[in-house]
Amino acid sequence: MRATFTVRLISASTTYAIRNEVLRPGRPVKECYFSGDDSPGTFHLGIFKDEKIIGVASFMKNSNPFFEPIAQFQLRGMAILPEHKGQGLGTLLLKEGESKIKQEVKEPFLWFNARVTAIDFYKKHGYESFGQKFEVPGVCEHIVMLKHLESKNK
Ligand SMILES: CC(C)(COP(=O)(O)OP(=O)(O)OC[C@H]1O[C@@H](n2cnc3c(N)ncnc32)[C@H](O)[C@@H]1OP(=O)(O)O)[C@@H](O)C(=O)NCCC(=O)NCCS
Protein backbone atom coordinates (compact mmCIF):
# COMPACT_ATOMS: atom_id res chain seq x y z
CA MET A 1 0.00 0.00 0.00
CA ARG A 2 1.36 3.49 -0.86
CA ALA A 3 2.14 5.84 2.06
CA THR A 4 -0.05 8.91 2.40
CA PHE A 5 1.61 12.21 3.29
CA THR A 6 -0.48 14.93 4.91
CA VAL A 7 0.37 18.40 6.19
CA ARG A 8 -1.47 19.45 9.36
CA LEU A 9 -1.47 22.27 11.88
CA ILE A 10 0.26 21.09 15.07
CA SER A 11 1.11 22.53 18.48
CA ALA A 12 4.53 23.99 19.33
CA SER A 13 5.28 21.07 21.63
CA THR A 14 4.73 18.60 18.78
CA THR A 15 7.62 20.18 16.88
CA TYR A 16 10.21 19.69 19.62
CA ALA A 17 11.22 16.05 19.05
CA ILE A 18 11.87 16.59 15.33
CA ARG A 19 13.63 19.91 15.86
CA ASN A 20 15.79 18.14 18.44
CA GLU A 21 16.69 15.19 16.22
CA VAL A 22 17.35 17.20 13.04
CA LEU A 23 18.47 20.66 14.14
CA ARG A 24 19.96 20.19 17.62
CA PRO A 25 21.02 16.50 17.76
CA GLY A 26 22.36 15.42 21.14
CA ARG A 27 21.41 18.71 22.76
CA PRO A 28 18.85 19.28 25.52
CA VAL A 29 15.33 19.47 24.13
CA LYS A 30 14.93 22.84 25.86
CA GLU A 31 17.22 24.29 23.16
CA CYS A 32 14.40 23.51 20.75
CA TYR A 33 11.89 25.80 22.44
CA PHE A 34 11.98 28.97 20.36
CA SER A 35 10.86 32.42 21.45
CA GLY A 36 7.61 33.15 19.65
CA ASP A 37 6.51 29.50 19.58
CA ASP A 38 3.34 30.34 21.48
CA SER A 39 2.84 33.93 20.31
CA PRO A 40 -0.41 35.00 18.68
CA GLY A 41 -0.08 34.64 14.92
CA THR A 42 2.44 31.79 15.09
CA PHE A 43 1.44 28.55 13.43
CA HIS A 44 3.23 25.23 13.24
CA LEU A 45 2.92 22.66 10.48
CA GLY A 46 3.76 18.98 10.62
CA ILE A 47 4.04 16.55 7.74
CA PHE A 48 2.83 13.05 8.50
CA LYS A 49 3.52 9.76 6.79
CA ASP A 50 0.32 7.96 7.63
CA GLU A 51 0.12 8.83 11.37
CA LYS A 52 3.86 9.34 12.01
CA ILE A 53 5.22 12.88 12.07
CA ILE A 54 8.34 13.16 9.89
CA GLY A 55 8.85 16.90 9.41
CA VAL A 56 7.99 20.28 10.91
CA ALA A 57 8.11 24.01 10.16
CA SER A 58 7.02 27.06 12.15
CA PHE A 59 5.82 30.41 10.84
CA MET A 60 5.90 33.42 13.17
CA LYS A 61 4.68 37.01 12.86
CA ASN A 62 8.09 38.46 13.49
CA SER A 63 9.62 41.52 11.86
CA ASN A 64 13.23 41.84 10.83
CA PRO A 65 14.31 45.47 11.42
CA PHE A 66 16.32 45.41 8.16
CA PHE A 67 13.09 45.23 6.15
CA GLU A 68 10.05 47.44 5.71
CA PRO A 69 7.48 47.06 8.46
CA ILE A 70 5.01 45.27 6.23
CA ALA A 71 3.37 41.93 6.91
CA GLN A 72 6.48 40.01 7.85
CA PHE A 73 6.60 36.38 8.83
CA GLN A 74 9.66 34.42 9.92
CA LEU A 75 10.14 30.76 9.11
CA ARG A 76 11.83 28.80 11.89
CA GLY A 77 12.67 25.21 12.68
CA MET A 78 12.29 23.73 9.20
CA ALA A 79 13.25 20.08 9.54
CA ILE A 80 12.62 16.81 7.75
CA LEU A 81 13.83 13.55 9.32
CA PRO A 82 17.01 12.39 7.53
CA GLU A 83 15.45 9.20 6.15
CA HIS A 84 12.76 11.29 4.41
CA LYS A 85 14.94 14.03 2.94
CA GLY A 86 14.85 14.59 -0.81
CA GLN A 87 11.31 13.27 -1.29
CA GLY A 88 9.65 16.64 -1.85
CA LEU A 89 8.33 16.87 1.71
CA GLY A 90 10.18 20.05 2.67
CA THR A 91 8.67 21.59 -0.45
CA LEU A 92 5.17 20.52 0.64
CA LEU A 93 5.63 22.09 4.08
CA LEU A 94 7.04 25.34 2.72
CA LYS A 95 4.32 25.71 0.09
CA GLU A 96 1.57 25.03 2.62
CA GLY A 97 3.04 27.64 4.98
CA GLU A 98 3.29 30.20 2.16
CA SER A 99 -0.26 29.47 1.14
CA LYS A 100 -1.66 29.94 4.67
CA ILE A 101 0.23 33.23 5.08
CA LYS A 102 -1.10 34.51 1.75
CA GLN A 103 -4.67 33.74 2.81
CA GLU A 104 -4.13 35.67 6.03
CA VAL A 105 -2.45 38.93 5.04
CA LYS A 106 -1.90 41.24 2.08
CA GLU A 107 1.54 41.50 0.50
CA PRO A 108 3.25 39.11 2.87
CA PHE A 109 6.97 38.80 3.19
CA LEU A 110 8.69 35.68 4.49
CA TRP A 111 12.24 35.75 5.82
CA PHE A 112 14.44 33.47 7.88
CA ASN A 113 17.96 32.67 8.96
CA ALA A 114 18.89 29.83 6.61
CA ARG A 115 21.59 27.28 7.26
CA VAL A 116 24.12 27.74 4.47
CA THR A 117 23.74 24.02 3.71
CA ALA A 118 20.09 24.64 2.79
CA ILE A 119 20.53 27.78 0.66
CA ASP A 120 19.98 25.95 -2.62
CA PHE A 121 16.77 24.35 -1.36
CA TYR A 122 15.32 27.81 -0.66
CA LYS A 123 16.68 29.27 -3.92
CA LYS A 124 14.71 26.61 -5.78
CA HIS A 125 11.62 28.13 -4.15
CA GLY A 126 12.42 31.69 -5.21
CA TYR A 127 14.11 32.95 -2.04
CA GLU A 128 17.12 35.23 -2.24
CA SER A 129 19.86 35.77 0.28
CA PHE A 130 20.48 39.06 2.04
CA GLY A 131 23.63 40.42 3.71
CA GLN A 132 26.58 38.51 5.06
CA LYS A 133 26.81 34.99 6.40
CA PHE A 134 26.96 34.74 10.19
CA GLU A 135 27.62 32.02 12.72
CA VAL A 136 24.87 30.87 15.08
CA PRO A 137 27.01 29.79 18.04
CA GLY A 138 27.01 26.03 18.57
CA VAL A 139 24.90 25.43 15.44
CA CYS A 140 26.42 26.46 12.07
CA GLU A 141 26.79 29.29 9.55
CA HIS A 142 23.59 31.00 8.46
CA ILE A 143 22.43 33.72 6.08
CA VAL A 144 19.19 35.71 5.95
CA MET A 145 16.92 34.73 3.06
CA LEU A 146 13.64 36.31 1.97
CA LYS A 147 10.81 36.41 -0.53
CA HIS A 148 7.80 38.62 -1.13
CA LEU A 149 4.92 36.16 -1.41
CA GLU A 150 2.28 36.98 -3.97
CA SER A 151 -1.03 37.72 -2.33
CA LYS A 152 -4.42 36.43 -3.41
CA ASN A 153 -5.85 39.61 -1.89
CA LYS A 154 -3.80 42.02 -4.00
C1 LIG B 1 16.46 21.46 3.93
C2 LIG B 1 15.25 20.52 4.04
C3 LIG B 1 14.18 21.16 4.90
C4 LIG B 1 14.72 20.30 2.62
O1 LIG B 1 13.62 19.40 2.68
P1 LIG B 1 13.57 18.14 1.70
O2 LIG B 1 12.29 17.45 1.88
O3 LIG B 1 14.81 17.34 1.89
O4 LIG B 1 13.64 18.88 0.28
P2 LIG B 1 12.80 18.54 -1.06
O5 LIG B 1 12.86 17.07 -1.29
O6 LIG B 1 11.46 19.16 -0.98
O7 LIG B 1 13.74 19.28 -2.11
C5 LIG B 1 13.30 20.19 -3.09
C6 LIG B 1 14.48 20.50 -3.98
O8 LIG B 1 15.51 21.10 -3.22
C7 LIG B 1 16.71 20.31 -3.29
N1 LIG B 1 17.33 20.31 -1.97
C8 LIG B 1 16.80 19.87 -0.83
N2 LIG B 1 17.65 20.07 0.19
C9 LIG B 1 18.73 20.65 -0.35
C10 LIG B 1 19.95 21.12 0.20
N3 LIG B 1 20.21 21.03 1.50
N4 LIG B 1 20.84 21.68 -0.65
C11 LIG B 1 20.56 21.78 -1.97
N5 LIG B 1 19.42 21.37 -2.54
C12 LIG B 1 18.52 20.80 -1.74
C13 LIG B 1 16.25 18.93 -3.71
O9 LIG B 1 17.28 18.22 -4.36
C14 LIG B 1 15.08 19.25 -4.61
O10 LIG B 1 15.57 19.61 -5.89
P3 LIG B 1 14.76 19.19 -7.24
O11 LIG B 1 13.42 19.90 -7.12
O12 LIG B 1 15.60 19.72 -8.33
O13 LIG B 1 14.62 17.72 -7.20
C15 LIG B 1 15.64 19.14 4.65
O14 LIG B 1 16.55 18.49 3.80
C16 LIG B 1 16.21 19.21 6.05
O15 LIG B 1 15.47 19.12 7.03
N6 LIG B 1 17.53 19.36 6.17
C17 LIG B 1 18.20 19.36 7.47
C18 LIG B 1 17.81 20.53 8.35
C19 LIG B 1 17.91 21.86 7.63
O16 LIG B 1 18.91 22.19 7.01
N7 LIG B 1 16.82 22.64 7.76
C20 LIG B 1 16.76 23.96 7.18
C21 LIG B 1 17.19 24.94 8.23
S1 LIG B 1 17.25 26.60 7.56
mmCIF file of C-alpha atoms in Angstrom, residues 14 27-29 67 91 122 129 132 143 154:
data_model
loop_
_atom_site.group_PDB
_atom_site.id
_atom_site.type_symbol
_atom_site.label_atom_id
_atom_site.label_comp_id
_atom_site.label_asym_id
_atom_site.label_seq_id
_atom_site.Cartn_x
_atom_site.Cartn_y
_atom_site.Cartn_z
ATOM 1 C CA THR A 14 4.728 18.597 18.785
ATOM 2 C CA ARG A 27 21.407 18.711 22.759
ATOM 3 C CA PRO A 28 18.848 19.277 25.518
ATOM 4 C CA VAL A 29 15.331 19.466 24.131
ATOM 5 C CA PHE A 67 13.092 45.231 6.149
ATOM 6 C CA THR A 91 8.670 21.588 -0.452
ATOM 7 C CA TYR A 122 15.324 27.806 -0.665
ATOM 8 C CA SER A 129 19.861 35.766 0.284
ATOM 9 C CA GLN A 132 26.585 38.509 5.060
ATOM 10 C CA ILE A 143 22.426 33.721 6.085
ATOM 11 C CA LYS A 154 -3.799 42.021 -4.003
#
